[in-house]
Structure formats: C-alpha cells, structure tokens
Coordinates of C-alpha atoms and ligand atoms in Angstrom, one line a residue:
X27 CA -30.9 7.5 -50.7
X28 CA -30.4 11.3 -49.9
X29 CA -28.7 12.2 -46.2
X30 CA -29.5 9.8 -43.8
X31 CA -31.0 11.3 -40.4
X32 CA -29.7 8.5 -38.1
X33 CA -26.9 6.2 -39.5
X34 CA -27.0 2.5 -37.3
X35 CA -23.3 1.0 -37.1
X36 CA -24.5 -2.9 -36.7
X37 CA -27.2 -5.0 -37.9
X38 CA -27.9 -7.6 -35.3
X39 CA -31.2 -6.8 -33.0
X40 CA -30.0 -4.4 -31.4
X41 CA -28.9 -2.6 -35.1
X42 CA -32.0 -3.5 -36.7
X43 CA -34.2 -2.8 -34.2
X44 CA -33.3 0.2 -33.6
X45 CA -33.3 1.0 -37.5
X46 CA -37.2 0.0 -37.6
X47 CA -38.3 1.8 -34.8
X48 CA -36.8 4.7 -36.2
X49 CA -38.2 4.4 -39.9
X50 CA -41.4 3.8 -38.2
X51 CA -41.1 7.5 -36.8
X52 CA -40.6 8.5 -40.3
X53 CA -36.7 8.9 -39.6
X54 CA -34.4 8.1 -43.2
X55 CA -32.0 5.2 -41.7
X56 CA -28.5 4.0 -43.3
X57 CA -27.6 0.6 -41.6
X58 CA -24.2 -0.4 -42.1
X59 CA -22.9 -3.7 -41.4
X60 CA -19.3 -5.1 -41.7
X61 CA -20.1 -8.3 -42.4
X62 CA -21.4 -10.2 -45.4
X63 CA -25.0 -10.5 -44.1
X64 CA -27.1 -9.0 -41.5
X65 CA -27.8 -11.0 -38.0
X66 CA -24.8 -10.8 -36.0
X67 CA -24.5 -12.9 -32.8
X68 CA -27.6 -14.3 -34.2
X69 CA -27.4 -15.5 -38.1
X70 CA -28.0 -18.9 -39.6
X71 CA -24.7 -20.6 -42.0
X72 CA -25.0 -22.8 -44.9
X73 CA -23.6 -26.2 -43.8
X74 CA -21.2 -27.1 -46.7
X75 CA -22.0 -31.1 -46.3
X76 CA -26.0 -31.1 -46.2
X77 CA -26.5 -27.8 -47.9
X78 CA -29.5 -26.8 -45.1
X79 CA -29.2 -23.4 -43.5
X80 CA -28.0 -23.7 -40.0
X81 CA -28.1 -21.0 -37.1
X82 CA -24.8 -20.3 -35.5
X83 CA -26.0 -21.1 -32.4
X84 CA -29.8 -22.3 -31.0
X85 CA -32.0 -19.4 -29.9
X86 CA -34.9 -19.6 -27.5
X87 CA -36.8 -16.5 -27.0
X88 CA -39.4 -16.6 -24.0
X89 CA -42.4 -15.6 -23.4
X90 CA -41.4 -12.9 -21.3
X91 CA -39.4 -10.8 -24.2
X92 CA -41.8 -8.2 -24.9
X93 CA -39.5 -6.0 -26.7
X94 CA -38.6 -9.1 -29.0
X95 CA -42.3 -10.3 -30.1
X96 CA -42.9 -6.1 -31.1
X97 CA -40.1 -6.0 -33.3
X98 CA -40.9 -9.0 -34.8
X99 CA -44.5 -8.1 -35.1
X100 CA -43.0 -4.8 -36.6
X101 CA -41.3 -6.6 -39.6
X102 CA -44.1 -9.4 -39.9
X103 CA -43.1 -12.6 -38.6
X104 CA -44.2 -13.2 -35.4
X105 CA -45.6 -16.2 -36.6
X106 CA -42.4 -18.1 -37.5
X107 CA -41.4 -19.4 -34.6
X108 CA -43.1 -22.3 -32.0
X109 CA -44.8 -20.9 -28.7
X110 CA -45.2 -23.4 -25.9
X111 CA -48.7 -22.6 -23.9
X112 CA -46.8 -22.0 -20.7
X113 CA -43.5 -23.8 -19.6
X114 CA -42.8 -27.3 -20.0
X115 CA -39.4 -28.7 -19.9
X116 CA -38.1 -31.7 -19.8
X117 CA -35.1 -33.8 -18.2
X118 CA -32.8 -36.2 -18.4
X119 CA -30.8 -36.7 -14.9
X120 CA -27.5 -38.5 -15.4
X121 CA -28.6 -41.8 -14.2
X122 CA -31.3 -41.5 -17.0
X123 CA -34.3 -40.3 -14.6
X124 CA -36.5 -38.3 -17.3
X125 CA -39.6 -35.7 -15.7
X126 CA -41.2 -32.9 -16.7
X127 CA -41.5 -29.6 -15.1
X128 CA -45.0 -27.8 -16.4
X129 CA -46.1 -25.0 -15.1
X130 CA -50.1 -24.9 -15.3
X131 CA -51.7 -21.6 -16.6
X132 CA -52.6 -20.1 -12.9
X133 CA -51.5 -16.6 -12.0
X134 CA -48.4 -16.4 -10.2
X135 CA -46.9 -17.6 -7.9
X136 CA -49.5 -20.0 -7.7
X137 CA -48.0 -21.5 -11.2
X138 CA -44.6 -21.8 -10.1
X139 CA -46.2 -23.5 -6.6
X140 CA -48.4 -26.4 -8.6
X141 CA -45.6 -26.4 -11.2
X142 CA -43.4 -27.3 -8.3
X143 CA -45.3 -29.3 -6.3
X144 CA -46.1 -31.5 -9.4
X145 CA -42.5 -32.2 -10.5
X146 CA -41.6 -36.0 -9.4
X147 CA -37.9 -35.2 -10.1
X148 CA -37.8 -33.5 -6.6
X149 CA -38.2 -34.4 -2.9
X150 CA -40.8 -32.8 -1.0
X151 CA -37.9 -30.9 1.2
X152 CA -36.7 -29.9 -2.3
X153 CA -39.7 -28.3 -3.7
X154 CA -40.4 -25.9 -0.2
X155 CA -36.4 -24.9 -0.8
X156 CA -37.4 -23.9 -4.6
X157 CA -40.4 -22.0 -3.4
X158 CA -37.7 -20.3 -1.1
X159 CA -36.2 -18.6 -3.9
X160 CA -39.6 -18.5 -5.9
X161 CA -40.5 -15.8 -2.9
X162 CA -37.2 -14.1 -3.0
X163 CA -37.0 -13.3 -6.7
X164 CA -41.2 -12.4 -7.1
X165 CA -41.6 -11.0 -3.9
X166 CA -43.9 -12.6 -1.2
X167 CA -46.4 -10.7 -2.2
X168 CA -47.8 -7.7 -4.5
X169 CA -45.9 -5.1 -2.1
X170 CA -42.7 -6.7 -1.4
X171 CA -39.6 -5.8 -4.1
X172 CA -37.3 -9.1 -5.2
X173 CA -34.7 -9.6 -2.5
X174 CA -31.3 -8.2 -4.7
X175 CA -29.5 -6.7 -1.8
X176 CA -26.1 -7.1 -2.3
X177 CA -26.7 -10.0 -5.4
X178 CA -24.4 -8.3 -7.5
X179 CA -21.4 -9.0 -5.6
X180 CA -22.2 -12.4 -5.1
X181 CA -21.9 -15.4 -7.2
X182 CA -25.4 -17.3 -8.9
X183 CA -24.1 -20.4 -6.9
X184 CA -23.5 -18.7 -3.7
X185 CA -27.0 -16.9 -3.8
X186 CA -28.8 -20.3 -4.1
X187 CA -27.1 -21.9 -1.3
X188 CA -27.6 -19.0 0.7
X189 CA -31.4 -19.4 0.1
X190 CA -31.3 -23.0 1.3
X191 CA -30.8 -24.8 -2.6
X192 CA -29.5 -28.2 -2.2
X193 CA -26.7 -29.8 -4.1
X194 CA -29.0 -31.9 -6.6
X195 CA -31.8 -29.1 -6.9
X196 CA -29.1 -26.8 -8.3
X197 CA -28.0 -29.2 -10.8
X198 CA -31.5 -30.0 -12.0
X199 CA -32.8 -27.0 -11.9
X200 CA -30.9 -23.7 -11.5
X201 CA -27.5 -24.7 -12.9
X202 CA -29.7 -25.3 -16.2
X203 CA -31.4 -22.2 -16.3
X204 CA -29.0 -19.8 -15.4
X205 CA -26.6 -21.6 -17.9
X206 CA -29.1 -21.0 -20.3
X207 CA -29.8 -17.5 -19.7
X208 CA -26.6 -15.9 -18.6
X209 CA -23.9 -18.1 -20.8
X210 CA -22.2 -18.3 -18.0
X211 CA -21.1 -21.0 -14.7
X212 CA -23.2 -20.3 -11.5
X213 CA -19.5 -20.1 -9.7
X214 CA -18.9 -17.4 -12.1
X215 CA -21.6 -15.3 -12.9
X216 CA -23.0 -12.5 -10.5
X217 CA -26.3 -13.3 -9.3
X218 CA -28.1 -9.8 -9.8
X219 CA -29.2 -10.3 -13.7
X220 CA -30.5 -13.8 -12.6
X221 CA -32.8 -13.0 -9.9
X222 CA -33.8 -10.2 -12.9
X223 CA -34.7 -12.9 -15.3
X224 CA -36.5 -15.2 -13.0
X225 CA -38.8 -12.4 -11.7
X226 CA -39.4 -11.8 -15.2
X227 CA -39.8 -15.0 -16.5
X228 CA -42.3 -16.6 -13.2
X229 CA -43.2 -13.1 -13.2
X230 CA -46.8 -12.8 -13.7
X231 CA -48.5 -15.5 -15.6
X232 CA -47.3 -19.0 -17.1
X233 CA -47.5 -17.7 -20.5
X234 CA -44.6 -15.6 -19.7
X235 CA -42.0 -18.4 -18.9
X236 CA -43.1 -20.3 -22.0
X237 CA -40.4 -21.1 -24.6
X238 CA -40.4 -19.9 -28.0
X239 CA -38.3 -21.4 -30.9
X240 CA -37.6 -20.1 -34.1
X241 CA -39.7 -22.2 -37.0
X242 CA -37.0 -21.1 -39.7
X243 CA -33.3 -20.2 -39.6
X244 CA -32.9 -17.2 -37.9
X245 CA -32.1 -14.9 -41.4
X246 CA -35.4 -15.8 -41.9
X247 CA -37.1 -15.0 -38.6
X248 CA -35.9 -11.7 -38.4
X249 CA -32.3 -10.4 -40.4
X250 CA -33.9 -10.4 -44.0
X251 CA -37.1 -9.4 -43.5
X252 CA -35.9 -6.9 -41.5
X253 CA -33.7 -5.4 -44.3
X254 CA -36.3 -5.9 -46.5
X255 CA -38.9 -3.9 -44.3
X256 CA -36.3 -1.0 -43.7
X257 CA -35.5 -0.7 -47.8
X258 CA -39.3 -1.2 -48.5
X259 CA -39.6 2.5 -46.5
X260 CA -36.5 4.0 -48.9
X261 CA -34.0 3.5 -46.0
X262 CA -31.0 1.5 -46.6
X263 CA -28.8 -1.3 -45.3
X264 CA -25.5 -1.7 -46.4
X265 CA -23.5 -5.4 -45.9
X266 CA -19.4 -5.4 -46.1
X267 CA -19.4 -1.6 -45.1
X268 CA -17.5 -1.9 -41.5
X269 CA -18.1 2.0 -40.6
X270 CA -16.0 4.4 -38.3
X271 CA -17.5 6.7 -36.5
X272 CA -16.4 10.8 -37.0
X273 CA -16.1 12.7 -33.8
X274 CA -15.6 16.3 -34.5
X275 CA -14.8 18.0 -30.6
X276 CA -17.8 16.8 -28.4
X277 CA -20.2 15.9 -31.3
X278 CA -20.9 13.2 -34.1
X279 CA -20.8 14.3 -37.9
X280 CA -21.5 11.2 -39.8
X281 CA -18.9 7.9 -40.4
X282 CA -16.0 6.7 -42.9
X283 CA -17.5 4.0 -45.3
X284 CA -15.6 2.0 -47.7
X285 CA -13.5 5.2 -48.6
X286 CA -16.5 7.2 -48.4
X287 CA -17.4 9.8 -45.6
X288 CA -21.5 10.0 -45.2
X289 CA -22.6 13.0 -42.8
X290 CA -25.3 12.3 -40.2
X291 CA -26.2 14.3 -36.9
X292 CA -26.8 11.5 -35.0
X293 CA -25.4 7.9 -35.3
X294 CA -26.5 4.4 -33.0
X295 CA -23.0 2.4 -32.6
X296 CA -25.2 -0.8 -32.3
X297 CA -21.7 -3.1 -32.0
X298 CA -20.6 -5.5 -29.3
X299 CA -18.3 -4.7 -26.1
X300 CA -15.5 -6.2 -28.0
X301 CA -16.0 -4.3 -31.4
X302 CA -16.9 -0.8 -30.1
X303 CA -12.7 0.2 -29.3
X304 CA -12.4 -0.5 -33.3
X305 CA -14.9 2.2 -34.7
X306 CA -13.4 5.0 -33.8
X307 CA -10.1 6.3 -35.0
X308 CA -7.0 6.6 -32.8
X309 CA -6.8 8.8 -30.4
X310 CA -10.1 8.0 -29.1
X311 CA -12.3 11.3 -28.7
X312 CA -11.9 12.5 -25.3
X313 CA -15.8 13.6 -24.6
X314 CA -15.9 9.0 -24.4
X315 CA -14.4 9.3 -21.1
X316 CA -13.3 5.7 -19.8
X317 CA -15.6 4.3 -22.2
X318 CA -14.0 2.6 -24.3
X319 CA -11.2 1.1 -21.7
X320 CA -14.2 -0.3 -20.1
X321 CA -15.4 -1.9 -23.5
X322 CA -12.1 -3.4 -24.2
X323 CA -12.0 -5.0 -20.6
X324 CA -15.1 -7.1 -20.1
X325 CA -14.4 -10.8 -20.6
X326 CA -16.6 -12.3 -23.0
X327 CA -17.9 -16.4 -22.5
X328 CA -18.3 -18.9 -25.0
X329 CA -21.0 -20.9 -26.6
X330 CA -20.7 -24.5 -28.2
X331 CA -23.4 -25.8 -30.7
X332 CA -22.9 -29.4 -31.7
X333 CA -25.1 -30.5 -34.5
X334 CA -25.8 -34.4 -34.8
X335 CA -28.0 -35.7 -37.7
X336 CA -29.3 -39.3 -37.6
X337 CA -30.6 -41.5 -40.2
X338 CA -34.2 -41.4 -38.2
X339 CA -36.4 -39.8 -35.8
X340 CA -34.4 -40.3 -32.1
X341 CA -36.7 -37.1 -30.2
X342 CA -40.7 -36.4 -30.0
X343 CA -40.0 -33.2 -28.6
X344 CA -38.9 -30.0 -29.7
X345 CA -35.8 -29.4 -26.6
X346 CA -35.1 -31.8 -23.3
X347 CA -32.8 -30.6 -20.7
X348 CA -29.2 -32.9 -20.0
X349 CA -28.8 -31.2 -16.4
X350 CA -25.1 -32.2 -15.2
X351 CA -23.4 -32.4 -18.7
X352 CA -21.5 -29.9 -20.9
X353 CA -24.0 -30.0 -23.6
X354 CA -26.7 -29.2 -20.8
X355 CA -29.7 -28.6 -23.9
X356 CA -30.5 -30.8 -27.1
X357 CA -32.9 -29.7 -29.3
X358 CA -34.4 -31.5 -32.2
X359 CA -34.4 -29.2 -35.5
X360 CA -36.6 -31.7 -37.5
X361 CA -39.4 -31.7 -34.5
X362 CA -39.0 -28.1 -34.8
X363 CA -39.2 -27.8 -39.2
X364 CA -41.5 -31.0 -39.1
X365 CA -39.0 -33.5 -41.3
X366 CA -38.8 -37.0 -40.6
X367 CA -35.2 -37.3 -39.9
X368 CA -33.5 -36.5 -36.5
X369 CA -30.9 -33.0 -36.6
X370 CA -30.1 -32.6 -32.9
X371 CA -28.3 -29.0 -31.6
X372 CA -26.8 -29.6 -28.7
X373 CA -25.7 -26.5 -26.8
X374 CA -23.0 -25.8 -24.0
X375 CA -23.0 -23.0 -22.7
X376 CA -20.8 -21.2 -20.2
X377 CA -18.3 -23.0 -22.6
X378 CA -14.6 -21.9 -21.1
X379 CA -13.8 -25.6 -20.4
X380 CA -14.6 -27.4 -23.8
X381 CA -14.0 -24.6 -26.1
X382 CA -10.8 -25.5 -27.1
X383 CA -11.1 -28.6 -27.8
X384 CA -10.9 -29.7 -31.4
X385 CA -14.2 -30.4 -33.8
X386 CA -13.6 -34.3 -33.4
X387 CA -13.3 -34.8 -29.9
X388 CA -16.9 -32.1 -28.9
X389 CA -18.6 -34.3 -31.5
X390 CA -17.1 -37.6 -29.2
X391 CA -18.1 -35.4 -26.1
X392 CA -21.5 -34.5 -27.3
X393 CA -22.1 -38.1 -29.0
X394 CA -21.8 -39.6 -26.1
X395 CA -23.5 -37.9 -23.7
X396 CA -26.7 -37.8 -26.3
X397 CA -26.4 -41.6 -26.5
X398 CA -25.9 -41.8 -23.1
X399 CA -29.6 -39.9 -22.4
X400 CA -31.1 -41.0 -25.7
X401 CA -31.1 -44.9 -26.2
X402 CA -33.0 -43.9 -29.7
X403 CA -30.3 -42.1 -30.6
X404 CA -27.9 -45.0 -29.9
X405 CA -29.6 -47.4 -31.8
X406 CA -29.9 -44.7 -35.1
X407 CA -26.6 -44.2 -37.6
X408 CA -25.1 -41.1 -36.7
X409 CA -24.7 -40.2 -40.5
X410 CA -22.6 -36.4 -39.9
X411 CA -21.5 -33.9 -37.5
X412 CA -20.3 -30.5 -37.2
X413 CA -19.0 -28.0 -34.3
X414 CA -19.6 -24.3 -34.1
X415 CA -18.1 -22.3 -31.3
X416 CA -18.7 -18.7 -30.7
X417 CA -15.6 -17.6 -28.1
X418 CA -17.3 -14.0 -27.2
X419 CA -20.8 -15.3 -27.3
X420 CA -21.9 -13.0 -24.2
X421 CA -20.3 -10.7 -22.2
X422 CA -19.2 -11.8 -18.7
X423 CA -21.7 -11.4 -15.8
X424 CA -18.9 -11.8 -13.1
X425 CA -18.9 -9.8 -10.3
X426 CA -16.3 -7.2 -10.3
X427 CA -16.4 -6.4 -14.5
X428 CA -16.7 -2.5 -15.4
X429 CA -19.9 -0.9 -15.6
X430 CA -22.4 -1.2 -18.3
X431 CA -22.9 2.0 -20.3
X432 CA -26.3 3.2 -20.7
X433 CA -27.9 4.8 -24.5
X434 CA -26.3 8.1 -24.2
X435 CA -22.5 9.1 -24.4
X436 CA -20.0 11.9 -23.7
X437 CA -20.5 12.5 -27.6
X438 CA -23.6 14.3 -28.8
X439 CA -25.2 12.7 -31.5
X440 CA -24.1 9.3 -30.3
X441 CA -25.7 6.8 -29.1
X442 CA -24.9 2.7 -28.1
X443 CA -27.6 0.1 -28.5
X444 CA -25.9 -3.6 -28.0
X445 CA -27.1 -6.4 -26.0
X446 CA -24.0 -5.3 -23.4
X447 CA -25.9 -1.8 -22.6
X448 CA -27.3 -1.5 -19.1
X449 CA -30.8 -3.3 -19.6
X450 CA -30.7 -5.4 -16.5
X451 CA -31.0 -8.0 -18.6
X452 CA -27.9 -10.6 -19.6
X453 CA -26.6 -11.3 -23.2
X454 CA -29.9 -12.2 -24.5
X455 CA -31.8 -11.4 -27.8
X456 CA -34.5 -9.4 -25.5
X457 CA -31.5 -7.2 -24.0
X458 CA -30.7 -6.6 -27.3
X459 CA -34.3 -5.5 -28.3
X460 CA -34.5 -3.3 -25.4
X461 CA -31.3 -1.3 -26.2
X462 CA -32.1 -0.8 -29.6
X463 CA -36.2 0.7 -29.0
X464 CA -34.4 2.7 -25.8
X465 CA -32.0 4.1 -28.7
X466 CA -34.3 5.3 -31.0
X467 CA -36.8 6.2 -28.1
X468 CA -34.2 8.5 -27.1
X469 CA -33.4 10.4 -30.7
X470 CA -36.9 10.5 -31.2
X471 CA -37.8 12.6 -27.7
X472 CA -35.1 15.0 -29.0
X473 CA -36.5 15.7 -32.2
Ligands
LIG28 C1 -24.3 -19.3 -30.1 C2 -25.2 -18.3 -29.4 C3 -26.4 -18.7 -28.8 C4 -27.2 -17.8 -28.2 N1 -28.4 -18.2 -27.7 C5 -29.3 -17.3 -27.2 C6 -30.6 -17.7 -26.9 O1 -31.0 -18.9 -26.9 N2 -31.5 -16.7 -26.5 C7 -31.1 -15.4 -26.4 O2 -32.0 -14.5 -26.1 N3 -29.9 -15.0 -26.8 C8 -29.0 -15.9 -27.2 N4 -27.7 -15.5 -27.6 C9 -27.3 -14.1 -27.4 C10 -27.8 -13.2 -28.6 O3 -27.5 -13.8 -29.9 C11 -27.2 -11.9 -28.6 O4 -27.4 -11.3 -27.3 C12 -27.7 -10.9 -29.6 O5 -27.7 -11.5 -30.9 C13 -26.8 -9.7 -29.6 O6 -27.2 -8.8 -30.6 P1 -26.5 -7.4 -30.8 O7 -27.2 -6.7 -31.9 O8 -26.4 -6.7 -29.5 O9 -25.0 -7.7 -31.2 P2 -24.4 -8.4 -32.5 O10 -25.3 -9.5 -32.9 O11 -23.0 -8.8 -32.1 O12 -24.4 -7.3 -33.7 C14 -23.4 -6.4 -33.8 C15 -23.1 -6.2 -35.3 O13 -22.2 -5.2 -35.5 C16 -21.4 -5.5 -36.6 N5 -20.2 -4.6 -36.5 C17 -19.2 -4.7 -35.6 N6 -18.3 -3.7 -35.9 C18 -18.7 -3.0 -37.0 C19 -18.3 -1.9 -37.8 N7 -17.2 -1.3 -37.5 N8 -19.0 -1.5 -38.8 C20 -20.2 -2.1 -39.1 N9 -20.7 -3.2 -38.4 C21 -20.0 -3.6 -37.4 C22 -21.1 -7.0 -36.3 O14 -20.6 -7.6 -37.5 C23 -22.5 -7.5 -35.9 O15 -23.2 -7.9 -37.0 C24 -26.8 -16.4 -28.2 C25 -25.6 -16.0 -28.7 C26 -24.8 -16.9 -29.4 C27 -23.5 -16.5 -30.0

C-alpha cells in the first residue's frame, strides 16, 4: 500500500468504522490493531472444550442505533442479526412471576402508554408512576425538551425516586434497563446518559426500542467483513501491530509500527480510555493538555458472561429478563443460531460485586439462579460451563468522573474516536459508531 492518508490506531467499531467511512470517501486507510484479531470490546473466542466460536460478551444492538445498522449496511451484513418488530421482553420476578412487556407498534408515547397499561407485572398506581418518567424523558409533548436539569449530578436511582418510581417498579423495570445499557448500578451511575437512551429508545416509534441480536459470532457480524471490505478497496488492516503515535510540536506525522515508522498527516487514535496514556511516548506532547490525566482516571466497570450448555432445549425465546439477580439477562444462543440444544449466556453487568469471584463459584451463582427461574433447565444435564469477565468493560458513568473528550485534540492531525468520546451516549456499540462516522466526518470537511 503506498502512504496512507489517515492511519486508524484500533479496530473495534469505533476503529473500523471510522476506516470505512473514510475509504468510502476515497481516503487510503492503514488500520492497525494490537491485538491478534480485529473487534475489540466486541470479538467472539474459540471455546477450547466445544470448539464453537463464542462472543466475549452478549451484544444487543437496538433499534434505535442508527449509526450501527449504516455501518453494518456499509460492509454488507445487516442481515445477520435477529430484529424484534418492536419491544418485547420478558421476566422472571424472583418469586418466579413471568410477564411480558410489548410495546404495540403506535407512535409514541402512545406505545409506551398501551405497552404500560398492558403489562400484568405492575399495579395500576405502578404503571401512572412509569408514565411519570415516560413524560420526563420524551417530553410531554412535541415542544417540551426531556427534563435533564441537573441529572448529571445525580444518581440513576435517585432520579427515579425523585420521579415517584417505587421500590419494586425499579427492580422490574429500570434497574434492568439501565443495567443493561450503562454497565453500571443505578446507585452508581449518573442519570444524564440514561434519560438520553430512554428518549432515544421510546423515542419515536416502537420499532426503535426493538432488540436486535447478532445471528453469528460477532467476527462475523461485523470485524471480518469489515477488514475484508476495507482491503477489497486497497486499504489495509494490520493485526499484532500495537502503534504509537508521533507528535512532532503541535502536529501528528505518522506512528511507530513494529520497528517501523509510517508517516501520515492525520491519524484516528480509535483506543479505549484506559489504552490511550500508552500510545504515545513519554513525555506526553504538551499541545494534549490534561488529556491524557483525564483518560488515565476514569474508572472502568465490569461485565460477567456465564455460558451454560444443556443436554436439551430449556428456552423458546431468544433473551428473558432475571430482574433482582446478578446475572439480570439470559439469553439462549441455540434459539438465536436455530440448534436444538440449549447454550444459555447469562450476563451481569454492573459486575464490581461478583467479578472476583473464581470461574467455579459464578458458574454455582449463575446455575442456580437459572434453575431457580427455569424449571426446564433444572430438569436438563448441565453438560459444561465457562466464565468470561471483562474488568474495564465500560467506562464509569458516575457522577463526578473527568470530562469526556470530544473528536478533536490539542494536536493537529489527531483525532479520538472510542466509545468513551463525548456522544451522549454510554459504553455502547452505537456510541462507538457515532465517534468513529463523527471522526472521519471531521477529516473529511477539512479536506
Ligand atoms: C462483555 C461486554 C458486553 C457488552 N455488551 C454490549 C451490548 O449488549 N450492547 C452494546 O451496545 N455494547 C455492549 N458492550 C460495549 C461495546 O462492546 C463497546 O462499547 C464497544 O465495543 C467499544 O468499541 P471501541 O471501538 O470504542 O473500543 P474497543 O473495542 O476497545 O477497541 C479499541 C481497540 O484498540 C486496540 N488498541 C489499543 N491500544 C492499541 C495500540 N497501541 N495500537 C493498536 N491497537 C490498539 C485494542 O486492542 C482494541 O481492539 C459490551 C462490552 C463488553 C465488554
């Protein structure tokens, strides 16, 4: 490949799609990426046991993530993944109570009210509280903004029992869904980026608060064929090549590769919070300002996947929620690949209090709550296990952590893309989307 025009440090979204958006502009794009394959935060693992090809984590996408379905559309596959035609979800409450909460496809907020009013799980006083925060978050009406005064310095948890949420319509409902969406307790994440997802996501149809679920392992749905599309165009992407950036006074000149130094006028450090100190070379370039200090000091939260596989089918459906547990999500991976056995993920996230437990006793923890919810899965032979734990899974929402950055730095020539830049959006794979198209949006207006 002759001189790149834009080299991309990281190839998770935000890495790769920033790279396509780019070499659909016509720019020549070097992707380098430290580790063995592309996908990040989001990859799939060989289990060693079954041989099958496992995501490090489940991902649900939404309806809502715009950004997402256009770079998936980009490389060609937005077909490999399941849509639901609006939201349906279902529970298990901990004295085995099971309902469903399906939003019918009415514009809003008229879904979210039948939705509501339809869902047996909750008391009439209950469902006029949720449609207290339903007005809140989408406005009452077409004119009035979402009510986010002051939400950033106030916890999830605090928010909703400031807006009249009860004790059990937390744990059934919001507990779940901010878990799900910001990785993090409702004591301990800030409540701004929530209200942002939920006016997003009961924003303005149902179709938008649908979940989506990857049909293949995630190298599939979008880290291979999105190396494949970039080298199809004569740009590259370069695996075990862990890259460090070259500042030269207030500008970017290119990076250090495997003792190589390529030249570039404009790089896209596309790395997590964590990872950005290490690609630059001590002393950090001034023109960063407090950048990096701020990078190093955000607290990261945790995610814990259990994976169970039975000897049968012990789930019709594709995900049902455990509200109240530490493994608050199980899905089924054979409803979702279509085989006849059962592999159930079960995911806890907002992890901090289980993460360090050993492999043995989270597959105990995660057994037993499963069994307790699923009598199928009682009666079935549990036939083997495994544990993954991702300790920086997401950045911390917590009131009080330093300032996101936004696309451009002190440095000319670079740029940050990463699900941690300023979107408004938490740790998701949509934030990461967005900070990757506003990246290349960005070189592209300069030229
Ligand atoms: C277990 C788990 C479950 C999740 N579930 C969901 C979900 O259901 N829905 C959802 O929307 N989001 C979910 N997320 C969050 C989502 O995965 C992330 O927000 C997203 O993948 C972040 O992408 P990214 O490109 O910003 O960062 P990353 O994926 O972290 O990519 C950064 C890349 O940079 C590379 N890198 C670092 N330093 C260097 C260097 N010096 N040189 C070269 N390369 C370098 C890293 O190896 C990495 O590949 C989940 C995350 C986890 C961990």
């Amino acid at each position: 490949m002759t001189a790149p025009d834009v080299i991309v440090i990281g190839a998770g979204f935000a890495g790769l799609a920033a790279a396509t958006a780019l070499v659909e502009r016509g720019a020549r794009v070097l992707v380098l990426e430290a580790r063995p394959v592309p996908g990040g935060r989001a990859s799939a693992v060989r289990d060693a046991a079954t041989g099958e090809t496992l995501d490090n984590g489940q991902h649900v996408l939404m309806g809502c993530y715009d950004d997402t379905f256009r770079f998936l559309a980009r490389i060609g596959t937005p077909d490999r993944v399941h849509r639901q035609a609006g939201l349906a979800v279902t529970t298990i409450e901990r004295g085995g109570r099971r309902s469903t909460l399906r939003l019918p496809p009415l514009p809003a907020p008229l879904h979210l009210l039948a939705g509501v009013l339809a869902w047996d799980a909750l008391s009439w006083r209950e469902k006029v509280s949720v449609m207290r925060v339903g007005a809140a978050v989408t406005g009452r009406d077409r004119h009035t903004l979402p009510d986010r005064s002051g939400a950033a310095a106030v916890t999830v948890y605090d928010w909703l029992v400031g807006h009249g949420q009860a004790p059990r319509l937390i744990e059934l409902l919001w507990e779940p869904l901010a878990l799900a969406a910001l990785n993090q307790p409702i004591g301990v994440a800030a409540a701004d980026t929530f209200i942002e997802v939920l006016s997003r996501t009961f924003g303005p149809d149902a179709e938008r608060a649908s979940l989506v679920v990857p049909a293949v392992p995630l190298d599939e749905l979008y880290a291979e064929p999105a190396r494949a599309w970039i080298e199809a165009r004569g740009s590259q992407v370069r695996t075990q090549a862990r890259a460090r950036v070259r500042v030269e006074g207030d500008r970017v000149v290119g990076v250090d590769v495997r003792g190589e130094t390529v030249d570039a006028p404009v790089v896209v450090a596309a790395v997590a919070w964590h990872a950005l100190p290490g690609i630059f070379a001590p002393p950090a370039p001034p023109a960063l300002g407090d950048l990096l200090p701020r990078a190093a000091a955000t607290d990261s939260s945790p995610i814990v996947t259990v994976n169970l596989w039975y000897d049968r089918p012990v789930l019709d459906e594709m995900l049902v929620g455990l509200p109240g547990r530490a493994f608050q999500w199980v899905f089924d991976k054979s409803v979702v690949f279509g085989r006849g056995t059962s592999h159930l993920s079960l995911v806890s996230s907002g992890a901090a209090d289980i993460v360090a437990l050993g492999n043995e006793a989270l597959v105990e923890r995660a057994t037993r709550e499963v069994h307790d919810a699923l009598p199928r899965a009682a009666a079935a032979r549990l036939v083997h296990a495994s544990a993954v734990r991702e300790r920086r899974a997401t950045f911390s929402l917590a009131p009080g952590q330093p300032a996101r950055p936004g696309t451009e730095t002190g440095v000319k020539g670079l740029l940050l893309a990463g699900d941690w830049v300023d979107t408004g959006l938490p740790a998701t794979i949509e934030g990461a989307v967005v900070s990757g198209h506003r990246a290349a949006a960005a070189i592209t207006r300069r030229g």
